Amino acid sequence: MLRTIKRCLCSAVFIGMLHISVAGAVSLVPYAEDALSSLSTRDARIESLESSGQLKVVFESGGYPNLSFPIPADGWDLSAYWGIEIEIENLSDAPIRAAMRIDNPGDEREHFWNTETILLQPRESKTIQSVFGKNNGKSGYPLDASRVSGLQVFLLTPKSESVLLIGEPRGYGAPDSDRLRPRYSAPEARAVPVECPDWLGARPPVEGDWVVTFDEDFDASELNPLLWSQRHAMGGPHPLEKQRYRDENLSIDEGVATIRAEYNPGHQYDDSKLPERDFAATMLTGYDLWRQRYGYFEMRTKLPTAGGLMPVFGLIPDRGSDTGLNMHQRRTSHDFEGKGMEIDIFNHRAEWGAGRVGYSTRWGGPAGTHIQKNWGNAYVYYGPTQDGWHTFGLLWEPGKLTWYIDGIKKEEWTDDAIADLTCYLSLTLPMGRNSPKGIDQPALPDAWKIDYVRAWQLAERD
């Protein structure tokens, strides 16, 4: 059984390795001379236990020297808390960057942890507070606070030996409603084969009087110009992406559309007036061709595997050509005429490997800026199918989004901010953007295969 840590307002008392303070905060690892041997360090040493109750720790220069705290083999259950906090004072003569990392069980390559980082000036004292599910205040790995398996304080490449006073780790705050919501996905799902239901692809996964509003089976030998364009509404890919778009990088054969990603230097759309890029792919957009508000949207696909590739299937707001707005105004997800929002039905970084995708939404903020709000989950897991094809879907309702994989519910989000404007479909294959190791060029060419794209609408809204 996990070691459960509950909030308490009683007087101070020791419970195993836990100390409950009179203020109700939990000291997770009370410091005592006879307990210091349970702490561990890497490229650091514990020098003393100060009269203040803080540890004096010396960290070596370079790398990521750390202090790790003892946690029972069965873990900590901190689900009653918002996060963990530690008071740290920099006794050194140089500024340092210190971080706290909280882990869940799992393969380190999957980054099953949350990290919070602070900058400490010489002789400065701060309380570093990590919020479960956040990395430096932004959405991160959705850490399960009931399964905490690791806790450490580390420095980020200190230039010289550094001395810190480190207080006892404490649980603080109460969990928010977002963290208490149900979880529909866990890493273990990757190893569990999925048997797709017979109805998959024929109807949405929820009951209702549904009408098919978009049905692209790629049965023709060429792209249907009434449904799709290969011209990006903004003229080309993001400046941080490494690919150019070419119509020739799309092929259709035996009912399957294939977007080819390859090393192929040249100009955007093979137009000498446009910028050059080293890699090539293509994209599909429904801008100015088809749009819908609310409904169910679905794709059956096989994803590429080469590192640095990121297929994205999403919805982009479109206020319509009849509004008299320019392209930027029609498409913006910032604060402008209605609730615009970019919604990823799925995104996938190939370096994640099979069985993991992410969901994200972006909205709000002043028009003409890069300031926006966002919500998402980059840790959504699913198991293999017999034929290697997977079906990704999104149910969009007023104030609610629900995501599905192979007919199985994987995520749900309810919020008044959710879009109420019509959107068009977008399929893009960014290459090299936000990829730590860049593009795995030897693994190219690679392919994103799409069997179908469909949308439904409730009859009362059709």
XYZ file of C-alpha atoms in Angstrom:
462
model
C 0.000 0.000 0.000
C 1.244 3.494 -0.823
C 2.283 5.666 2.090
C -0.714 8.027 2.311
C -0.045 11.507 3.658
C -3.131 13.304 4.931
C -3.686 16.900 5.921
C -3.787 17.385 9.681
C -4.197 20.283 12.096
C -2.962 18.445 15.159
C 0.117 19.326 17.194
C 3.506 18.174 15.980
C 3.950 14.407 15.886
C 6.241 12.009 13.998
C 4.716 9.324 11.800
C 7.499 7.170 10.405
C 9.463 9.524 8.132
C 6.662 12.126 8.134
C 6.273 15.158 10.390
C 2.942 16.940 10.646
C 3.313 20.611 11.593
C 0.866 22.634 13.615
C -0.003 24.634 10.497
C -1.192 21.547 8.649
C 1.698 21.353 6.161
C 3.453 18.008 5.951
C 7.203 17.775 6.395
C 7.927 14.826 4.145
C 11.501 14.162 5.310
C 12.209 15.569 8.790
C 15.905 16.194 9.265
C 17.598 14.542 12.244
C 21.213 13.517 12.800
C 20.315 9.836 12.915
C 18.290 10.068 9.686
C 20.735 11.906 7.416
C 22.250 8.661 6.181
C 19.007 7.960 4.315
C 19.620 10.999 2.093
C 21.746 10.494 -1.018
C 23.821 12.826 -3.177
C 25.515 12.899 -6.572
C 28.448 15.275 -7.046
C 27.482 16.881 -3.733
C 27.952 16.301 0.004
C 25.951 17.060 3.128
C 28.175 19.159 5.363
C 25.988 19.660 8.428
C 22.531 19.938 9.944
C 22.176 23.561 11.031
C 20.467 24.750 14.217
C 17.812 26.283 11.940
C 16.788 22.760 10.950
C 18.184 23.176 7.422
C 20.798 21.044 5.712
C 24.027 22.670 4.612
C 24.905 21.027 1.294
C 27.945 21.609 -0.917
C 27.376 21.073 -4.658
C 30.273 20.543 -7.053
C 30.648 22.646 -10.200
C 29.366 21.511 -13.585
C 26.713 19.004 -14.558
C 23.628 18.491 -12.425
C 24.738 17.796 -8.839
C 21.827 16.727 -6.688
C 20.412 15.834 -3.290
C 17.831 13.008 -3.322
C 15.330 12.368 -0.562
C 14.352 8.920 0.749
C 10.970 7.622 -0.370
C 9.468 4.262 0.688
C 9.597 1.496 -1.911
C 5.824 1.678 -2.287
C 5.940 5.442 -2.837
C 4.156 8.437 -1.355
C 0.496 9.281 -1.760
C 0.399 13.084 -1.856
C -2.971 13.330 -3.590
C -4.299 15.567 -0.794
C -1.844 18.293 -1.773
C -1.280 20.857 -4.500
C 2.470 20.241 -4.634
C 5.772 20.175 -2.764
C 7.748 23.150 -1.488
C 11.310 23.510 -0.181
C 13.015 26.602 1.230
C 16.502 27.118 -0.245
C 19.156 29.720 0.570
C 22.209 30.384 -1.598
C 25.275 30.896 0.627
C 27.584 31.234 -2.370
C 29.016 34.352 -3.972
C 27.578 33.599 -7.414
C 24.001 33.250 -8.688
C 22.762 29.699 -9.242
C 19.794 27.991 -10.840
C 18.244 25.392 -8.557
C 15.473 22.964 -9.412
C 13.186 20.482 -7.715
C 12.110 17.319 -9.522
C 9.223 15.024 -8.534
C 8.974 11.595 -10.184
C 6.396 8.923 -10.922
C 7.491 5.325 -11.547
C 8.468 4.535 -15.127
C 11.129 4.654 -17.791
C 13.248 7.808 -17.457
C 13.196 8.200 -21.233
C 9.487 9.040 -20.942
C 10.201 11.941 -18.534
C 7.645 10.849 -15.928
C 8.368 13.849 -13.730
C 7.642 17.512 -12.986
C 10.343 20.137 -12.518
C 10.331 23.634 -11.059
C 13.355 25.939 -11.441
C 14.353 29.135 -9.624
C 17.213 31.638 -9.867
C 18.956 32.408 -6.573
C 21.219 35.415 -6.229
C 24.083 35.320 -3.691
C 22.742 35.193 -0.103
C 19.183 35.045 -1.399
C 16.563 32.735 0.112
C 13.473 31.506 -1.768
C 10.829 28.835 -1.444
C 10.693 26.668 -4.531
C 7.176 25.355 -5.091
C 6.375 22.609 -7.558
C 2.772 22.082 -8.628
C 1.826 18.520 -9.519
C 1.272 18.329 -13.276
C 3.280 21.475 -14.061
C 6.768 22.190 -15.384
C 7.859 25.681 -14.398
C 4.255 26.781 -14.094
C 3.161 25.375 -17.463
C 1.348 22.164 -18.326
C 3.715 19.225 -17.981
C 3.584 15.520 -17.382
C 0.240 14.822 -15.600
C 2.001 13.494 -12.539
C -0.019 11.116 -10.366
C 0.399 12.605 -6.896
C -0.695 9.313 -5.352
C 2.379 7.549 -6.792
C 5.353 9.805 -6.016
C 8.495 7.695 -6.397
C 11.288 10.270 -6.431
C 12.166 13.710 -5.091
C 15.405 15.635 -5.598
C 16.923 19.104 -5.547
C 19.609 19.748 -8.160
C 21.624 22.603 -9.623
C 21.840 23.379 -13.320
C 25.487 23.430 -14.428
C 26.873 25.611 -11.606
C 30.074 27.380 -12.666
C 31.734 26.922 -9.278
C 31.285 24.998 -6.063
C 28.033 26.142 -4.449
C 26.799 25.974 -0.865
C 23.066 25.877 -0.093
C 20.880 25.679 2.969
C 17.985 23.346 2.143
C 14.862 23.108 4.274
C 12.655 20.070 4.761
C 10.405 19.178 1.806
C 6.771 19.921 2.631
C 3.444 19.103 1.046
C 1.354 22.242 0.634
C -2.009 23.456 -0.633
C -5.059 21.512 -1.732
C -5.503 19.815 -5.120
C -7.352 21.760 -7.790
C -10.362 20.413 -9.681
C -8.340 19.816 -12.850
C -5.952 17.449 -11.103
C -8.810 15.556 -9.462
C -10.593 14.879 -12.744
C -10.617 11.274 -14.007
C -7.613 9.942 -15.912
C -8.380 7.947 -19.010
C -4.850 6.970 -20.022
C -1.762 5.444 -18.419
C 1.664 4.427 -19.806
C 0.812 0.764 -19.244
C -1.771 1.021 -22.048
C 1.016 0.893 -24.649
C 1.533 -2.808 -23.956
C -2.156 -3.801 -24.096
C -3.428 -4.810 -27.577
C -6.634 -3.078 -28.686
C -9.509 -4.778 -30.475
C -11.374 -2.072 -32.365
C -15.195 -2.177 -32.151
C -17.165 -3.125 -35.264
C -18.891 0.272 -35.426
C -15.633 2.216 -35.552
C -15.601 4.513 -38.581
C -19.320 4.086 -39.225
C -20.524 6.389 -36.457
C -19.258 8.508 -33.553
C -18.591 6.732 -30.250
C -21.577 8.403 -28.547
C -25.301 8.025 -29.135
C -27.180 10.588 -31.194
C -28.915 11.293 -34.482
C -25.662 11.803 -36.393
C -25.377 12.946 -40.003
C -22.177 12.534 -42.055
C -20.999 15.996 -43.140
C -17.499 15.223 -44.442
C -16.441 11.897 -45.939
C -13.016 11.580 -47.558
C -12.004 7.995 -48.316
C -9.291 8.921 -50.829
C -10.852 6.535 -53.341
C -10.041 8.777 -56.321
C -6.593 8.863 -57.872
C -6.247 12.602 -57.207
C -7.009 14.934 -54.320
C -10.593 16.238 -54.255
C -10.274 20.028 -54.843
C -13.733 20.601 -53.357
C -12.496 19.329 -49.983
C -8.777 20.063 -49.830
C -6.032 22.460 -50.785
C -2.289 21.910 -50.388
C -1.643 25.635 -50.034
C -1.077 26.789 -46.471
C -3.360 29.695 -45.552
C -0.318 31.584 -44.246
C 1.686 30.922 -47.421
C 4.048 28.384 -45.904
C 5.191 26.560 -42.776
C 6.370 28.178 -39.556
C 9.870 29.739 -39.758
C 11.172 27.296 -37.112
C 10.121 24.284 -39.183
C 12.647 22.740 -41.563
C 10.351 21.508 -44.340
C 8.982 23.106 -47.458
C 5.662 22.072 -48.957
C 5.368 20.436 -52.390
C 2.225 19.086 -54.028
C 4.278 16.121 -55.264
C 4.830 14.934 -51.696
C 1.245 13.705 -51.606
C 0.263 10.473 -53.325
C -3.041 8.594 -53.353
C -3.144 4.878 -54.045
C -5.693 2.149 -53.268
C -7.721 4.386 -50.975
C -4.790 5.655 -48.921
C -3.321 9.162 -48.966
C 0.400 9.288 -48.207
C 2.294 12.387 -47.142
C 5.983 11.780 -47.803
C 8.635 13.421 -45.628
C 12.090 13.495 -47.182
C 15.394 15.267 -47.579
C 14.802 17.324 -50.706
C 16.297 20.852 -50.723
C 14.486 23.466 -52.728
C 12.052 26.353 -52.729
C 8.655 26.439 -51.095
C 6.156 24.987 -53.597
C 9.111 24.822 -56.035
C 8.671 28.563 -56.571
C 12.045 30.325 -56.915
C 10.504 33.488 -55.439
C 9.838 31.707 -52.124
C 12.286 30.659 -49.354
C 14.408 27.524 -49.513
C 14.302 24.607 -47.065
C 16.337 21.381 -46.850
C 13.426 18.996 -46.293
C 10.094 18.483 -48.014
C 6.598 17.324 -47.074
C 3.082 18.584 -47.783
C -0.098 19.487 -45.955
C -3.867 19.433 -46.444
C -6.222 22.244 -45.475
C -9.942 22.845 -45.762
C -9.610 26.630 -45.497
C -12.178 28.387 -47.724
C -13.628 24.985 -48.674
C -15.359 23.423 -45.656
C -16.043 24.387 -42.064
C -18.235 23.254 -39.201
C -19.119 24.209 -35.630
C -19.363 21.322 -33.151
C -19.672 17.658 -34.085
C -17.391 14.634 -34.244
C -14.179 14.522 -36.313
C -12.129 11.401 -37.028
C -9.100 10.077 -38.920
C -7.804 6.539 -39.479
C -4.045 6.622 -39.923
C -0.580 5.116 -39.659
C 1.928 7.558 -38.205
C 5.520 8.165 -39.338
C 8.378 7.004 -37.118
C 11.418 9.120 -38.102
C 12.611 11.388 -35.305
C 11.864 15.073 -35.777
C 8.517 14.524 -37.521
C 5.303 15.739 -35.889
C 2.015 14.961 -37.661
C -0.842 17.175 -36.476
C -4.559 16.764 -37.245
C -6.523 19.739 -36.005
C -9.262 22.321 -36.249
C -8.521 25.977 -37.073
C -11.108 28.749 -36.556
C -12.682 30.363 -39.613
C -15.184 33.195 -39.245
C -16.070 32.861 -42.923
C -15.509 34.767 -46.150
C -18.910 36.467 -45.848
C -17.722 38.457 -42.806
C -15.535 40.791 -44.856
C -12.591 40.011 -42.585
C -9.087 39.451 -43.903
C -7.415 36.042 -43.661
C -5.663 36.769 -40.352
C -8.858 38.033 -38.734
C -10.855 35.067 -40.003
C -8.390 32.516 -38.649
C -7.175 34.052 -35.419
C -7.624 32.176 -32.160
C -6.863 35.350 -30.176
C -9.483 37.557 -28.549
C -11.452 38.738 -31.579
C -15.144 38.350 -32.514
C -16.237 35.167 -30.804
C -14.381 32.361 -29.082
C -11.711 31.229 -31.519
C -9.522 28.270 -30.629
C -7.011 26.010 -32.342
C -7.748 22.412 -31.344
C -5.466 19.455 -31.981
C -7.454 16.285 -32.578
C -4.045 14.740 -32.054
C -0.380 15.562 -32.393
C 2.474 13.090 -32.288
C 6.210 13.550 -31.929
C 7.790 10.565 -33.658
C 10.539 10.397 -31.023
C 7.841 9.457 -28.485
C 7.521 6.105 -30.209
C 4.346 4.135 -30.854
C 1.448 4.372 -28.443
C 1.628 8.005 -27.344
C 0.063 11.193 -28.685
C -0.729 14.629 -27.335
C -3.718 16.957 -27.316
C -3.500 20.734 -27.153
C -5.654 23.828 -27.462
C -4.650 27.471 -27.879
C -6.842 30.533 -27.460
C -7.202 34.093 -26.194
C -4.648 36.820 -25.697
C -4.318 40.187 -27.444
C -4.623 40.031 -31.227
C -1.326 40.470 -33.032
C 0.738 38.955 -30.202
C 2.096 35.513 -29.363
C 0.483 35.632 -25.919
C -2.138 32.913 -25.581
C -3.687 30.556 -23.090
C -3.397 26.831 -23.605
C -4.683 23.546 -22.276
C -3.604 20.073 -23.210
C -2.146 16.713 -22.345
C 1.040 15.470 -24.018
C 0.913 12.094 -22.261
C -1.932 10.143 -23.853
C -1.324 6.421 -24.296
C -2.905 3.652 -26.348
C -2.187 0.059 -27.293
C -1.322 -1.623 -30.600
C -3.913 -2.857 -33.094
C -3.575 -5.988 -35.178
C -3.085 -4.142 -38.486
C -1.154 -1.131 -37.147
C -3.844 1.401 -38.094
C -5.321 3.707 -35.459
C -8.401 5.918 -35.352
C -8.198 9.313 -33.642
C -11.367 11.269 -32.936
C -12.663 14.406 -31.234
C -16.170 15.140 -29.996
C -16.681 18.915 -29.884
C -19.701 20.120 -27.923
C -20.563 23.546 -26.482
C -18.103 24.036 -23.623
C -16.693 20.506 -23.846
C -14.075 18.515 -25.792
C -13.708 14.726 -25.611
C -10.928 12.790 -27.357
C -11.015 9.146 -28.484
C -8.497 6.622 -29.815
C -9.748 3.440 -31.494
C -13.187 4.154 -30.049
C -11.881 4.458 -26.478
C -12.269 7.683 -24.504
C -8.829 9.106 -23.687
C -9.363 12.674 -22.448
C -12.058 15.170 -21.567
C -12.003 18.900 -20.944
C -14.846 21.191 -19.953
C -14.394 24.971 -20.016
C -16.382 28.068 -20.954
C -13.455 29.145 -23.166
C -13.978 26.296 -25.653
C -14.550 27.516 -29.205
C -17.974 28.499 -30.499
C -16.829 29.466 -34.029
C -16.810 27.310 -37.138
C -13.498 25.579 -37.897
C -11.841 23.945 -40.871
C -9.706 20.783 -40.952
C -5.915 20.971 -41.082
C -3.323 18.216 -41.585
C 0.296 19.319 -41.255
C 3.621 17.505 -40.922
C 6.143 19.834 -39.245
C 9.754 18.662 -39.400
C 12.416 19.606 -36.864
C 10.430 22.086 -34.796
C 10.948 21.660 -31.028
C 12.768 18.365 -31.636
C 15.704 18.077 -29.188
C 17.683 15.803 -31.510
C 16.575 17.383 -34.766
C 15.516 15.374 -37.808
C 16.689 11.774 -38.104
C 17.771 12.157 -41.718
C 18.969 8.531 -42.183
C 15.399 7.403 -41.368
C 14.018 9.367 -44.330
C 12.024 9.154 -46.478
C 9.140 8.402 -44.152
C 5.379 8.434 -44.652
C 2.201 9.538 -42.904
C -0.584 7.314 -44.244
C -4.251 8.317 -44.018
C -7.095 5.912 -44.753
C -9.977 8.337 -44.245
C -11.063 11.631 -42.698
C -14.707 11.984 -41.599
C -16.954 14.378 -39.736
C -20.449 14.060 -38.341
C -22.982 16.552 -37.044
C -26.101 16.085 -34.939
C -29.201 16.327 -37.135
C -30.606 19.187 -35.057
C -27.489 21.260 -35.831
C -27.091 20.226 -39.480
